[in-house]
Tab-separated table of C-alpha atoms in Angstrom:
chain	number	residue	atom	x	y	z
A	1394	UNK	CA	23.562	-1.863	29.975
A	1395	UNK	CA	22.952	-5.386	31.202
A	1396	UNK	CA	21.928	-8.702	29.693
A	1397	UNK	CA	18.228	-7.846	29.649
A	1398	UNK	CA	18.759	-4.700	27.565
A	1399	UNK	CA	21.127	-6.637	25.342
A	1400	UNK	CA	18.495	-9.317	24.702
A	1401	UNK	CA	15.911	-6.646	23.944
A	1402	UNK	CA	18.259	-5.002	21.470
A	1403	UNK	CA	19.078	-8.320	19.801
A	1404	UNK	CA	15.376	-9.165	19.528
A	1405	UNK	CA	14.709	-5.780	17.973
A	1406	UNK	CA	17.524	-6.243	15.469
A	1407	UNK	CA	16.263	-9.706	14.565
A	1408	UNK	CA	12.782	-8.345	13.904
A	1409	UNK	CA	14.195	-5.421	11.947
A	1410	UNK	CA	16.314	-7.585	9.654
A	1411	UNK	CA	13.187	-9.380	8.467
A	1412	UNK	CA	11.687	-6.234	6.933
A	1413	UNK	CA	14.719	-4.272	5.693
A	1414	UNK	CA	17.589	-4.964	3.326
A	1415	UNK	CA	20.448	-3.687	5.458
A	1416	UNK	CA	20.925	-2.893	9.143
A	1417	UNK	CA	23.759	-0.650	10.336
A	1418	UNK	CA	24.420	-0.568	14.071
A	1419	UNK	CA	26.771	1.508	16.210
A	1420	UNK	CA	27.584	-0.283	19.487
A	1421	UNK	CA	27.874	2.081	22.431
A	1422	UNK	CA	31.093	0.470	23.638
A	1423	UNK	CA	32.820	1.497	20.411
A	1424	UNK	CA	31.918	5.152	20.821
A	1425	UNK	CA	34.839	5.441	23.229
A	1426	UNK	CA	37.181	5.144	20.278
A	1427	UNK	CA	35.750	8.264	18.670
A	1428	UNK	CA	36.867	10.740	21.342
A	1429	UNK	CA	39.134	11.085	24.348
A	1430	UNK	CA	38.393	9.343	27.626
A	1431	UNK	CA	37.382	12.684	29.158
A	1432	UNK	CA	34.728	13.379	26.524
A	1433	UNK	CA	31.195	13.914	27.768
A	1434	UNK	CA	28.234	11.780	26.727
A	1435	UNK	CA	26.968	14.604	24.533
A	1436	UNK	CA	30.319	14.804	22.755
A	1437	UNK	CA	30.322	11.027	22.235
A	1438	UNK	CA	26.862	11.030	20.718
A	1439	UNK	CA	27.771	13.988	18.520
A	1440	UNK	CA	30.713	11.977	17.204
A	1441	UNK	CA	28.374	9.088	16.431
A	1442	UNK	CA	25.949	11.458	14.729
A	1443	UNK	CA	28.786	12.805	12.603
A	1444	UNK	CA	29.690	9.299	11.449
A	1445	UNK	CA	26.075	8.579	10.566
A	1446	UNK	CA	25.848	11.917	8.776
A	1447	UNK	CA	28.887	11.162	6.624
A	1448	UNK	CA	27.558	7.687	5.834
A	1449	UNK	CA	24.079	8.814	4.820
A	1450	UNK	CA	25.379	11.928	3.065
A	1451	UNK	CA	27.923	9.804	1.256
A	1452	UNK	CA	25.098	7.709	-0.189
A	1453	UNK	CA	22.811	10.587	-1.107
A	1454	UNK	CA	25.655	12.645	-2.573
A	1455	UNK	CA	26.567	9.789	-4.901
A	1456	UNK	CA	23.056	9.952	-6.335
A	1457	UNK	CA	22.242	13.661	-6.185
A	1458	UNK	CA	25.491	15.565	-6.672
A	1459	UNK	CA	27.540	15.713	-9.882
A	1460	UNK	CA	30.877	13.949	-9.813
A	1461	UNK	CA	33.599	12.431	-11.934
A	1462	UNK	CA	32.048	8.985	-11.470
A	1463	UNK	CA	28.303	9.142	-10.906
A	1464	UNK	CA	26.067	6.430	-9.509
A	1465	UNK	CA	22.305	6.110	-9.627
A	1466	UNK	CA	19.790	4.683	-7.190
A	1467	UNK	CA	19.974	1.257	-8.825
A	1468	UNK	CA	23.709	1.045	-8.047
A	1469	UNK	CA	23.139	1.979	-4.427
A	1470	UNK	CA	20.232	-0.442	-4.121
A	1471	UNK	CA	22.386	-3.259	-5.508
A	1472	UNK	CA	24.859	-2.809	-2.669
A	1473	UNK	CA	22.447	-1.984	0.130
A	1474	UNK	CA	20.190	-4.870	-0.863
A	1475	UNK	CA	22.723	-7.498	0.198
A	1476	UNK	CA	21.165	-9.458	3.045
A	1477	UNK	CA	22.940	-9.418	6.393
A	1478	UNK	CA	24.497	-6.870	8.685
A	1479	UNK	CA	26.410	-3.814	7.526
A	1480	UNK	CA	29.271	-1.768	8.913
A	1481	UNK	CA	30.625	1.583	7.908
A	1482	UNK	CA	33.667	3.721	8.293
A	1483	UNK	CA	34.827	7.126	7.165
A	1484	UNK	CA	38.222	8.738	6.928
A	1485	UNK	CA	39.614	12.150	6.023
A	1486	UNK	CA	43.072	12.767	4.659
A	1487	UNK	CA	45.083	15.797	3.652
A	1488	UNK	CA	48.429	16.472	2.117
A	1489	UNK	CA	50.380	14.506	-0.455
A	1490	UNK	CA	49.030	11.059	0.488
A	1491	UNK	CA	45.519	12.184	1.418
A	1492	UNK	CA	43.721	9.511	-0.638
A	1493	UNK	CA	45.604	6.586	0.857
A	1494	UNK	CA	45.363	8.122	4.325
A	1495	UNK	CA	41.602	8.609	4.049
A	1496	UNK	CA	41.024	5.097	2.697
A	1497	UNK	CA	43.157	3.580	5.453
A	1498	UNK	CA	41.195	5.441	8.116
A	1499	UNK	CA	37.904	4.389	6.546
A	1500	UNK	CA	38.665	0.655	6.552
A	1501	UNK	CA	40.194	0.814	10.054
A	1502	UNK	CA	37.660	3.165	11.624
A	1503	UNK	CA	37.026	2.816	15.406
A	1504	UNK	CA	33.502	1.614	14.631
A	1505	UNK	CA	35.091	-1.272	12.728
A	1506	UNK	CA	37.184	-2.357	15.709
A	1507	UNK	CA	37.450	-6.169	15.811
A	1508	UNK	CA	35.374	-6.261	12.624
A	1509	UNK	CA	36.691	-6.327	9.085
A	1510	UNK	CA	34.962	-5.557	5.825
A	1511	UNK	CA	36.678	-8.652	4.481
A	1512	UNK	CA	34.029	-11.143	3.425
A	1513	UNK	CA	31.390	-8.501	2.784
A	1514	UNK	CA	29.209	-9.278	-0.208
A	1515	UNK	CA	28.840	-5.648	-1.184
A	1516	UNK	CA	30.853	-2.470	-0.617
A	1517	UNK	CA	29.791	1.070	-1.405
A	1518	UNK	CA	32.662	3.571	-1.457
A	1519	UNK	CA	32.329	7.314	-1.834
A	1520	UNK	CA	35.236	9.668	-2.474
A	1521	UNK	CA	34.462	13.306	-1.745
A	1522	UNK	CA	36.941	16.059	-2.550
A	1523	UNK	CA	37.520	19.171	-4.594
A	1524	UNK	CA	37.924	19.357	-8.388
A	1525	UNK	CA	41.675	18.776	-8.130
A	1526	UNK	CA	41.226	15.017	-7.569
A	1527	UNK	CA	43.771	13.029	-9.575
A	1528	UNK	CA	43.526	9.610	-11.191
A	1529	UNK	CA	46.323	8.382	-8.932
A	1530	UNK	CA	44.354	9.347	-5.825
A	1531	UNK	CA	41.240	7.597	-7.094
A	1532	UNK	CA	43.265	4.457	-7.783
A	1533	UNK	CA	44.950	4.518	-4.372
A	1534	UNK	CA	41.663	4.789	-2.475
A	1535	UNK	CA	39.973	2.162	-4.627
A	1536	UNK	CA	42.850	-0.318	-4.441
A	1537	UNK	CA	43.070	-0.032	-0.649
A	1538	UNK	CA	39.357	-0.752	-0.290
A	1539	UNK	CA	39.541	-3.671	-2.737
A	1540	UNK	CA	42.475	-5.149	-0.851
A	1541	UNK	CA	40.570	-5.036	2.440
A	1542	UNK	CA	37.226	-6.289	1.102
A	1543	UNK	CA	38.529	-9.157	-1.003
A	1544	UNK	CA	37.919	-10.377	-4.518
A	1545	UNK	CA	34.453	-11.803	-3.816
A	1546	UNK	CA	32.915	-8.471	-2.826
A	1547	UNK	CA	30.876	-6.486	-5.314
A	1548	UNK	CA	32.355	-3.014	-4.950
A	1549	UNK	CA	30.561	0.024	-6.321
A	1550	UNK	CA	32.274	3.361	-5.970
A	1551	UNK	CA	31.818	6.908	-7.088
A	1552	UNK	CA	33.224	10.380	-6.589
A	1553	UNK	CA	31.544	13.594	-5.516
A	1554	UNK	CA	33.051	17.013	-6.161
A	1555	UNK	CA	32.598	19.358	-3.212
A	1556	UNK	CA	34.614	22.546	-3.186
A	1557	UNK	CA	33.669	23.307	0.418
A	1558	UNK	CA	35.862	20.480	1.690
A	1559	UNK	CA	39.021	22.429	0.843
A	1560	UNK	CA	42.186	20.445	0.213
A	1561	UNK	CA	40.935	17.461	2.210
A	1562	UNK	CA	39.703	14.186	0.770
A	1563	UNK	CA	37.048	12.055	2.470
A	1564	UNK	CA	36.428	8.355	1.893
A	1565	UNK	CA	33.248	6.737	3.176
A	1566	UNK	CA	32.924	2.963	3.067
A	1567	UNK	CA	29.742	0.994	3.731
A	1568	UNK	CA	30.161	-2.782	3.678
A	1569	UNK	CA	26.983	-4.845	3.441
A	1570	UNK	CA	26.032	-8.506	3.475
A	1571	UNK	CA	28.259	-9.380	6.425
A	1572	UNK	CA	27.666	-12.650	8.236
A	1573	UNK	CA	25.425	-15.603	7.421
A	1574	UNK	CA	22.391	-14.917	5.278
A	1575	UNK	CA	19.090	-15.974	6.770
A	1576	UNK	CA	15.666	-15.736	5.256
A	1577	UNK	CA	16.803	-16.110	1.654
A	1578	UNK	CA	14.307	-16.788	-1.068
A	1579	UNK	CA	15.038	-20.498	-0.870
A	1580	UNK	CA	14.219	-20.596	2.830
A	1581	UNK	CA	11.394	-18.096	2.584
A	1582	UNK	CA	9.420	-20.180	0.115
A	1583	UNK	CA	10.315	-23.627	1.403
A	1584	UNK	CA	7.734	-25.725	3.170
A	1585	UNK	CA	6.098	-29.103	3.380
A	1586	UNK	CA	4.390	-30.420	0.259
A	1587	UNK	CA	1.331	-32.655	0.552
A	1588	UNK	CA	-0.688	-34.529	-2.027
A	1589	UNK	CA	-3.863	-32.978	-3.407
A	1590	UNK	CA	-6.959	-34.711	-2.094
A	1591	UNK	CA	-10.400	-35.133	-3.646
A	1592	UNK	CA	-11.734	-32.603	-1.148
A	1593	UNK	CA	-9.271	-30.021	-2.482
A	1594	UNK	CA	-10.564	-30.558	-5.999
A	1595	UNK	CA	-14.157	-30.252	-4.802
A	1596	UNK	CA	-13.408	-26.881	-3.201
A	1597	UNK	CA	-11.581	-25.594	-6.255
A	1598	UNK	CA	-13.337	-22.920	-8.286
A	1599	UNK	CA	-13.899	-23.891	-11.913
A	1600	UNK	CA	-13.481	-20.649	-13.822
A	1601	UNK	CA	-14.777	-22.326	-16.993
A	1602	UNK	CA	-18.255	-22.304	-15.459
A	1603	UNK	CA	-20.325	-19.161	-16.056
A	1604	UNK	CA	-20.400	-16.814	-13.098
A	1605	UNK	CA	-24.166	-17.103	-12.533
A	1606	UNK	CA	-23.872	-20.903	-12.312
A	1607	UNK	CA	-21.047	-20.700	-9.763
A	1608	UNK	CA	-23.124	-18.283	-7.687
A	1609	UNK	CA	-26.124	-20.625	-7.841
A	1610	UNK	CA	-23.911	-23.509	-6.770
A	1611	UNK	CA	-22.717	-21.537	-3.761
A	1612	UNK	CA	-26.285	-20.780	-2.678
A	1613	UNK	CA	-27.429	-24.399	-3.006
A	1614	UNK	CA	-30.882	-25.815	-3.630
A	1615	UNK	CA	-33.746	-23.392	-3.110
A	1616	UNK	CA	-36.793	-25.657	-3.638
A	1617	UNK	CA	-39.252	-25.806	-6.555
A	1618	UNK	CA	-38.555	-27.324	-9.953
A	1619	UNK	CA	-34.887	-28.121	-10.541
A	1620	UNK	CA	-32.776	-29.092	-13.489
A	1621	UNK	CA	-29.388	-30.826	-13.289
A	1622	UNK	CA	-27.714	-28.628	-15.850
A	1623	UNK	CA	-24.113	-27.674	-16.605
A	1624	UNK	CA	-21.750	-30.290	-15.179
A	1625	UNK	CA	-24.405	-31.679	-12.861
A	1626	UNK	CA	-25.203	-28.397	-11.134
A	1627	UNK	CA	-28.765	-28.095	-9.821
A	1628	UNK	CA	-30.624	-25.134	-11.313
A	1629	UNK	CA	-33.868	-23.563	-10.137
A	1630	UNK	CA	-36.208	-23.094	-13.123
A	1631	UNK	CA	-38.223	-20.490	-11.245
A	1632	UNK	CA	-35.194	-18.215	-10.908
A	1633	UNK	CA	-35.689	-15.612	-13.637
A	1634	UNK	CA	-32.088	-14.447	-13.302
A	1635	UNK	CA	-31.037	-17.673	-15.025
A	1636	UNK	CA	-30.901	-17.123	-18.801
A	1637	UNK	CA	-33.963	-18.325	-20.732
A	1638	UNK	CA	-32.064	-20.917	-22.756
A	1639	UNK	CA	-30.895	-22.587	-19.539
A	1640	UNK	CA	-34.420	-22.714	-18.084
A	1641	UNK	CA	-35.779	-24.096	-21.361
A	1642	UNK	CA	-33.342	-26.984	-21.128
A	1643	UNK	CA	-35.007	-27.914	-17.850
A	1644	UNK	CA	-38.253	-28.488	-19.715
């Protein structure tokens, strides 16, 4: 779409990353890998929508739907809260090796072309299938994802039972915290430190002083008889809002 549109998109992403935990992008040039070369634009975008649907549904299903291994919102937030970019992939398998097939497709999805989930700081994996899921299938899908992500990644996974999927098994992988982390707490709160001056101390509010005295100090001298009272503050004896014992001290 041209360098200008690219710069606008990059600027938008940069601004977006400052206010969200995770950003997932789908480059248009990778949509070609989702369908045949003769596919129309509408078909391409529908393919992209389907990938997004599986990704979002995979997250919400882990929280909302019952499964063999359930996750809660805190688990999802732990993974999605990793700073940096995120990528996702989904795969569907059937037959005897459906779990391994689905996991392989998920970690080598067309949207992950030239990008690997290796080095990601967090990985969220969802396995969706019918009630006939076996322990071997769970292990195969989990091991394949672990092997691709690496030992340093914090991997959280769960399973969702969905009878409507038939004999198929779907694996959805969302890898977060990819790339250098900018705007960490250390950087966010860093800054130059200067010495405190006498002027700073003068402007400081002394909360040990009664409120009415601090208000009088802010107003300043108002004429008439005065008394240098609490901590050298000038008081107006004619001000009846000042407590009697303070005005008596002025006498």
